[in-house]
Amino acid sequence: MNMDKETFLISSGRDRRNGAPLNSPPMPASNFYLPSERVYSRNEQTETVNRLEELVGGIEGGDALMFGSGMAAAAAVLHRLPVGSTLALPTDPYHGVNGLAEEGEAQGRWKIWRIHPNDTDSWVNACATADLVWVETPANPLIDVTDLPTVCSAPRRGGTILAVDSTFATPMCQLPLNLGADIVMHSATKFLGGHSDLLAGALIVRDDNLRDELHHRRLLNGGVIGSLEAFLTLRGMRTLHLRMERALDNAEQLAHRLTTHPNVAKVRYPGLRDDPNNAIAATFMDGYGAVLSFETTDDGDQATRACEAVEIIHHATSLGGVETTMERRFVIPGQENIPPSLIRMSVGCENLDDLWADLDSALRS
Ligand SMILES: *Cc1c(COP(=O)(O)O)cnc(C)c1O
């Protein structure tokens, strides 16, 4: 049936047979009585996982495979590459993906080609030459936006796979498969789950062969999502559109207010008119996401003090929960190349004025 994404999030991923519960309960099961189509949960998944895959696949416009974490999903994509491949990667991708890619390069599995998120010509070029093109947009932690419509529609050499880590955007802000990507990846730990209480990952594809290949990788690597996590992710996704609506609003307002703060040197949020990513993002994104970052005016001590002083906002890593979180990224191993005073903030669903009062006083502490 044709319906809006908001309706789909609530109505799909359910077993509508008479007498079935509205919500597929978590099914803690590894094996099933034979003969049966369902034999072992690492192969055929539990019912709970199937329902979640229906929902995630439907909202992104493809077939979904759910994993135990975003990294398990990313690893399945990278590890299908034959030895000797070339991998086009953003200059600063998510640090776990970066670690995995660098390890593979050190082992001689593939060569990495680094491209800045805004360097559209090089991404287009990579589509014609690399084996895997891995785009992350909006990107960690400077919130750069890659021109997805141009990159996704660029001619690809036979066999080139274009994957988009769409974690920061969620399906509410962009649908990369509709633009022409081969794979959409999510850390469902973040906005899809939405409550900072689980680890999960997703890959969504349209091509049947690619789906089977990634399913096979999941089977051999043992990366399938657990049943309880699948249940919680499904439950979280019922309100994805409502959470995003509030979080996007809060993020935009906080970004604006931060630009006027005496102790803030620079704010990065694609929704700000003078942000270098605003023009590109406006061409294809439906909202600019709920993650922003900013730099304090000193070399980092003030940022640390602010992170320690917040009382409503949570000083914690990760993102995408109903709770607003913030942290310095510079202190994370492997992230020393980003500005030392940079704070990344994942904006949640609290009252805007409460958030601002907390942030303002923390920045003055
Ligand atoms: C968190 C994150 C990942 C990794 O996901 P996990 O669920 O932590 O394994 C990958 N990409 C991005 C953009 C992320 O934010």
Coordinates of C-alpha atoms and ligand atoms in Angstrom, one line a residue:
M1 CA 0.0 0.0 0.0
N2 CA 1.2 3.5 -0.8
M3 CA 1.8 5.5 2.4
D4 CA 4.0 8.1 3.9
K5 CA 7.2 7.2 5.7
E6 CA 5.6 8.3 9.0
T7 CA 2.7 5.9 8.6
F8 CA 5.0 3.1 7.4
L9 CA 7.2 3.3 10.5
I10 CA 4.2 2.7 12.7
S11 CA 2.1 0.3 10.7
S12 CA 4.7 -2.1 9.1
G13 CA 7.0 -4.8 10.5
R14 CA 4.1 -6.6 12.2
D15 CA 2.5 -10.0 12.0
R16 CA -1.2 -9.1 11.2
R17 CA -2.6 -12.7 11.5
N18 CA -5.6 -13.1 13.8
G19 CA -4.5 -13.7 17.4
A20 CA -0.9 -12.5 16.8
P21 CA 0.5 -9.9 19.1
L22 CA 0.7 -6.4 17.6
N23 CA 4.4 -6.3 18.4
S24 CA 6.6 -9.3 17.5
P25 CA 8.0 -10.3 20.9
P26 CA 11.8 -10.9 21.3
M27 CA 12.4 -14.6 20.4
P28 CA 15.4 -15.9 22.2
A29 CA 15.9 -19.0 20.1
S30 CA 18.9 -20.5 18.4
N31 CA 17.4 -23.6 16.8
F32 CA 14.0 -24.9 15.6
Y33 CA 12.2 -28.3 15.3
L34 CA 12.8 -30.0 12.0
P35 CA 11.8 -30.3 9.3
S36 CA 11.4 -26.5 9.0
E37 CA 12.4 -23.6 6.8
R38 CA 13.9 -22.1 9.9
V39 CA 16.8 -24.2 11.2
Y40 CA 19.3 -22.0 13.0
S41 CA 19.1 -18.3 13.9
R42 CA 22.5 -17.3 12.4
N43 CA 21.2 -18.6 9.1
E44 CA 17.5 -17.8 8.9
Q45 CA 17.1 -15.3 11.8
T46 CA 14.3 -15.2 14.3
E47 CA 10.8 -13.8 13.5
T48 CA 11.7 -10.6 15.5
V49 CA 14.7 -10.0 13.2
N50 CA 12.6 -10.6 10.1
R51 CA 10.0 -8.0 11.2
L52 CA 12.7 -5.4 11.9
E53 CA 14.3 -6.1 8.4
E54 CA 10.8 -5.5 6.9
L55 CA 10.6 -2.1 8.6
V56 CA 14.2 -1.0 7.9
G57 CA 14.2 -2.3 4.3
G58 CA 10.8 -0.7 3.6
I59 CA 11.7 2.7 4.9
E60 CA 15.0 2.9 2.9
G61 CA 13.5 1.3 -0.2
G62 CA 15.3 -2.0 -0.4
D63 CA 16.0 -5.3 1.4
A64 CA 17.6 -5.0 4.8
L65 CA 20.1 -7.2 6.7
M66 CA 20.4 -6.5 10.4
F67 CA 23.7 -6.9 12.2
G68 CA 24.9 -6.9 15.8
S69 CA 26.5 -3.5 15.4
G70 CA 27.2 -0.8 12.8
M71 CA 30.8 -2.1 12.6
A72 CA 29.6 -5.7 11.9
A73 CA 27.6 -4.2 9.0
A74 CA 30.5 -2.2 7.7
A75 CA 32.9 -5.2 8.0
A76 CA 30.5 -7.3 5.9
V77 CA 30.8 -4.7 3.1
L78 CA 34.6 -4.3 3.3
H79 CA 35.3 -8.0 3.6
R80 CA 33.5 -9.0 0.5
L81 CA 36.3 -7.1 -1.5
P82 CA 38.7 -9.4 -3.2
V83 CA 42.4 -9.0 -2.4
G84 CA 44.0 -6.3 -4.5
S85 CA 40.9 -4.0 -4.6
T86 CA 40.8 -0.2 -4.3
L87 CA 38.7 1.4 -1.7
A88 CA 37.7 5.1 -1.9
L89 CA 37.2 6.5 1.6
P90 CA 36.5 9.9 3.1
T91 CA 39.5 11.7 4.7
D92 CA 37.9 11.4 8.1
P93 CA 35.4 8.5 8.2
Y94 CA 33.9 7.1 11.4
H95 CA 37.0 6.0 13.3
G96 CA 36.0 2.3 13.5
V97 CA 35.5 2.1 9.7
N98 CA 38.8 3.9 9.3
G99 CA 40.6 1.4 11.6
L100 CA 39.1 -1.6 9.7
A101 CA 40.1 -0.1 6.4
E102 CA 43.7 0.7 7.5
E103 CA 44.2 -2.7 8.9
G104 CA 43.1 -4.3 5.6
E105 CA 45.5 -2.0 3.8
A106 CA 48.4 -2.9 6.1
Q107 CA 47.6 -6.6 5.4
G108 CA 47.8 -6.0 1.7
R109 CA 44.1 -6.7 1.1
W110 CA 43.3 -3.4 -0.6
K111 CA 44.6 0.1 -1.3
I112 CA 42.8 3.2 0.2
W113 CA 42.1 6.3 -1.8
R114 CA 41.3 9.3 0.5
I115 CA 38.8 11.8 -0.7
H116 CA 37.5 14.9 1.0
P117 CA 33.6 14.7 1.5
N118 CA 33.2 17.9 -0.6
D119 CA 35.5 16.9 -3.4
T120 CA 32.7 15.8 -5.7
D121 CA 35.0 15.4 -8.8
S122 CA 37.2 12.9 -7.1
W123 CA 34.1 10.9 -5.8
V124 CA 32.8 10.8 -9.4
N125 CA 36.2 9.7 -10.6
A126 CA 36.3 7.0 -7.9
C127 CA 32.9 5.6 -9.1
A128 CA 34.5 4.9 -12.4
T129 CA 37.7 3.3 -11.0
A130 CA 37.5 2.0 -7.4
D131 CA 36.1 -1.3 -6.4
L132 CA 34.3 0.1 -3.3
V133 CA 33.3 3.7 -2.9
W134 CA 32.4 4.4 0.8
V135 CA 30.7 7.7 1.4
E136 CA 29.7 8.9 4.8
T137 CA 27.3 11.9 4.8
P138 CA 26.8 13.9 6.9
A139 CA 30.2 13.0 8.1
N140 CA 31.9 12.6 11.5
P141 CA 32.8 14.9 13.2
L142 CA 32.9 18.1 11.1
I143 CA 29.4 17.5 9.6
D144 CA 30.5 17.8 6.0
V145 CA 28.0 16.8 3.4
T146 CA 28.8 14.9 0.2
D147 CA 26.9 15.7 -3.0
L148 CA 24.9 12.5 -3.1
P149 CA 22.8 13.1 -6.1
T150 CA 25.9 13.8 -8.3
V151 CA 28.0 10.9 -6.8
C152 CA 25.2 8.4 -6.8
S153 CA 24.3 9.1 -10.4
A154 CA 27.9 9.1 -11.7
P155 CA 28.7 6.2 -14.1
R156 CA 30.2 3.2 -12.3
R157 CA 32.6 0.7 -13.7
G158 CA 31.0 -2.8 -13.7
G159 CA 31.5 -4.3 -10.2
T160 CA 32.0 -1.0 -8.5
I161 CA 29.9 -0.8 -5.3
L162 CA 28.8 2.6 -3.9
A163 CA 28.0 2.4 -0.2
V164 CA 26.6 5.3 1.9
D165 CA 26.9 5.4 5.7
S166 CA 23.7 7.3 6.3
T167 CA 23.8 7.0 10.1
F168 CA 23.7 10.8 10.7
A169 CA 20.9 11.5 8.2
T170 CA 18.5 8.6 9.0
P171 CA 15.9 7.8 6.3
M172 CA 13.9 10.8 7.4
C173 CA 16.6 13.2 5.9
Q174 CA 17.9 11.2 2.9
L175 CA 17.2 8.0 0.9
P176 CA 20.5 7.1 -0.9
L177 CA 19.1 4.1 -2.7
N178 CA 16.6 6.3 -4.4
L179 CA 19.5 8.5 -5.6
G180 CA 21.3 5.4 -7.0
A181 CA 23.5 4.1 -4.2
D182 CA 24.0 0.3 -4.1
I183 CA 24.2 -0.1 -0.3
V184 CA 22.9 2.1 2.6
M185 CA 24.6 1.4 5.9
H186 CA 23.4 2.4 9.4
S187 CA 24.7 2.2 12.8
A188 CA 21.2 1.5 14.2
T189 CA 22.8 2.0 17.6
K190 CA 22.2 5.7 16.9
F191 CA 19.0 7.3 15.6
L192 CA 17.2 4.2 14.5
G193 CA 17.3 2.6 17.9
G194 CA 17.2 6.1 19.4
H195 CA 17.4 5.3 23.1
S196 CA 21.1 4.6 23.8
D197 CA 20.2 1.1 25.0
L198 CA 21.5 -1.2 22.3
L199 CA 24.1 -1.9 19.5
A200 CA 22.8 -2.7 16.1
G201 CA 23.7 -2.2 12.4
A202 CA 21.9 -2.4 9.1
L203 CA 22.7 -2.8 5.4
I204 CA 20.0 -2.1 2.8
V205 CA 20.4 -3.0 -0.8
R206 CA 18.2 -3.5 -4.0
D207 CA 20.3 -6.0 -5.9
D208 CA 19.4 -9.6 -5.1
N209 CA 22.9 -11.0 -5.7
L210 CA 24.5 -8.3 -3.5
R211 CA 21.9 -9.1 -0.8
D212 CA 22.8 -12.8 -1.0
E213 CA 26.5 -12.1 -0.9
L214 CA 26.1 -9.9 2.2
H215 CA 23.8 -12.4 3.8
H216 CA 26.5 -15.0 3.3
R217 CA 29.1 -12.8 4.8
R218 CA 26.8 -12.2 7.8
L219 CA 26.4 -16.0 8.1
L220 CA 30.1 -16.8 8.0
N221 CA 31.2 -13.9 10.2
G222 CA 28.4 -14.5 12.7
G223 CA 27.3 -10.9 12.7
V224 CA 23.5 -11.2 12.9
I225 CA 21.6 -9.0 15.4
G226 CA 20.4 -10.5 18.6
S227 CA 16.7 -11.0 19.2
L228 CA 16.3 -8.6 22.1
E229 CA 18.2 -5.9 20.3
A230 CA 16.0 -6.4 17.2
F231 CA 12.9 -6.0 19.4
L232 CA 14.2 -2.8 21.0
T233 CA 15.3 -1.4 17.6
L234 CA 11.8 -2.1 16.2
R235 CA 10.3 -0.4 19.3
G236 CA 12.6 2.6 18.9
M237 CA 11.8 3.0 15.2
R238 CA 8.1 3.4 15.8
T239 CA 8.8 7.0 16.9
L240 CA 11.8 7.8 14.6
H241 CA 9.8 10.5 12.7
L242 CA 8.6 12.2 15.9
R243 CA 12.1 12.1 17.5
M244 CA 13.7 13.4 14.4
E245 CA 11.2 16.2 14.0
R246 CA 11.9 17.5 17.5
A247 CA 15.7 16.8 17.4
L248 CA 16.1 18.6 14.0
D249 CA 14.3 21.6 15.3
N250 CA 16.3 21.7 18.5
A251 CA 19.6 21.2 16.5
E252 CA 18.8 24.1 14.2
Q253 CA 17.9 26.5 17.0
L254 CA 20.9 25.5 19.1
A255 CA 23.2 25.9 16.1
H256 CA 21.9 29.5 15.6
R257 CA 22.2 30.4 19.3
L258 CA 25.7 29.0 19.4
T259 CA 26.9 31.3 16.6
T260 CA 26.2 34.3 18.9
H261 CA 27.9 32.9 22.0
P262 CA 30.9 34.8 23.2
N263 CA 32.9 31.7 24.0
V264 CA 32.2 29.9 20.7
A265 CA 34.6 30.4 17.8
K266 CA 32.9 28.3 15.1
V267 CA 29.8 26.3 14.6
R268 CA 29.4 23.5 12.1
Y269 CA 25.9 22.6 11.1
P270 CA 24.7 22.2 7.5
G271 CA 21.5 24.0 8.4
L272 CA 23.3 27.3 9.0
R273 CA 23.0 29.6 5.9
D274 CA 26.7 30.4 5.9
D275 CA 27.9 26.8 6.5
P276 CA 30.0 25.6 3.6
N277 CA 27.8 22.6 3.3
N278 CA 24.4 24.4 3.3
A279 CA 24.0 24.8 -0.4
I280 CA 24.7 21.2 -1.3
A281 CA 22.7 19.8 1.6
A282 CA 19.7 21.9 0.6
T283 CA 19.6 20.3 -2.8
F284 CA 18.7 16.8 -1.5
M285 CA 18.4 16.6 2.2
D286 CA 15.1 16.8 4.0
G287 CA 16.3 18.5 7.1
Y288 CA 20.0 18.7 8.1
G289 CA 20.3 16.1 10.8
A290 CA 20.5 16.4 14.6
V291 CA 24.3 16.4 15.0
L292 CA 26.4 19.6 15.1
S293 CA 29.8 20.5 16.3
F294 CA 31.4 23.7 17.5
E295 CA 34.8 25.0 18.7
T296 CA 35.3 27.0 21.8
T297 CA 37.5 30.1 21.6
D298 CA 40.5 28.6 23.5
D299 CA 42.7 25.5 22.8
G300 CA 40.4 23.0 24.5
D301 CA 40.4 23.5 28.3
Q302 CA 37.2 25.5 28.1
A303 CA 35.6 22.7 26.0
T304 CA 36.6 20.1 28.7
R305 CA 35.2 22.3 31.4
A306 CA 31.9 22.7 29.5
C307 CA 31.6 19.0 29.0
E308 CA 32.1 18.5 32.8
A309 CA 29.7 21.3 33.7
V310 CA 26.6 20.3 31.8
E311 CA 23.7 19.1 34.1
I312 CA 20.9 18.3 31.6
I313 CA 23.0 17.5 28.6
H314 CA 25.0 14.3 29.0
H315 CA 28.8 14.1 28.7
A316 CA 29.0 10.9 26.8
T317 CA 30.1 9.5 23.4
S318 CA 27.8 8.2 20.7
L319 CA 24.7 10.0 19.3
G320 CA 21.2 9.6 18.1
G321 CA 19.4 9.1 21.5
V322 CA 16.5 11.0 22.8
E323 CA 19.0 12.5 25.2
T324 CA 21.3 15.3 24.1
T325 CA 25.0 14.2 24.5
M326 CA 28.2 16.0 23.9
E327 CA 31.9 15.2 24.0
R328 CA 35.3 16.4 22.8
R329 CA 36.5 14.3 19.8
F330 CA 40.1 15.3 19.9
V331 CA 40.8 13.2 23.0
I332 CA 39.7 10.0 21.1
P333 CA 42.7 8.0 19.8
G334 CA 43.0 8.4 16.1
Q335 CA 41.1 11.8 16.1
E336 CA 44.0 14.0 16.9
N337 CA 43.8 15.7 13.5
I338 CA 40.5 17.5 14.3
P339 CA 40.4 20.9 16.1
P340 CA 41.3 20.4 19.8
S341 CA 38.5 22.5 21.1
L342 CA 35.8 20.8 19.0
I343 CA 32.7 19.5 20.8
R344 CA 30.4 17.2 18.9
M345 CA 26.8 17.4 20.1
S346 CA 24.0 15.0 19.3
V347 CA 20.8 16.9 19.9
G348 CA 17.9 15.1 21.5
C349 CA 14.3 15.8 22.3
E350 CA 14.4 17.8 25.5
N351 CA 12.9 21.3 25.8
L352 CA 15.0 23.7 23.7
D353 CA 15.3 26.5 26.3
D354 CA 16.3 24.0 29.0
L355 CA 19.1 22.8 26.7
W356 CA 20.2 26.2 25.8
A357 CA 20.3 27.4 29.5
D358 CA 22.4 24.3 30.4
L359 CA 24.8 24.8 27.4
D360 CA 25.2 28.5 27.9
S361 CA 26.0 28.3 31.5
A362 CA 28.4 25.3 30.9
L363 CA 30.2 27.4 28.3
R364 CA 30.7 30.2 30.7
S365 CA 31.9 28.0 33.6
Ligands
LIG1 C1 28.6 4.7 15.5 C2 28.9 4.8 14.0 C3 29.3 3.6 13.3 C4 29.6 2.3 14.0 O1 28.4 1.7 14.6 P1 28.4 0.8 15.9 O2 27.0 0.5 16.0 O3 29.0 1.6 17.0 O4 29.2 -0.4 15.6 C5 29.6 3.8 12.0 N1 29.3 4.9 11.3 C6 28.9 6.0 12.0 C7 28.7 7.3 11.2 C8 28.6 6.0 13.3 O5 28.2 7.1 14.0

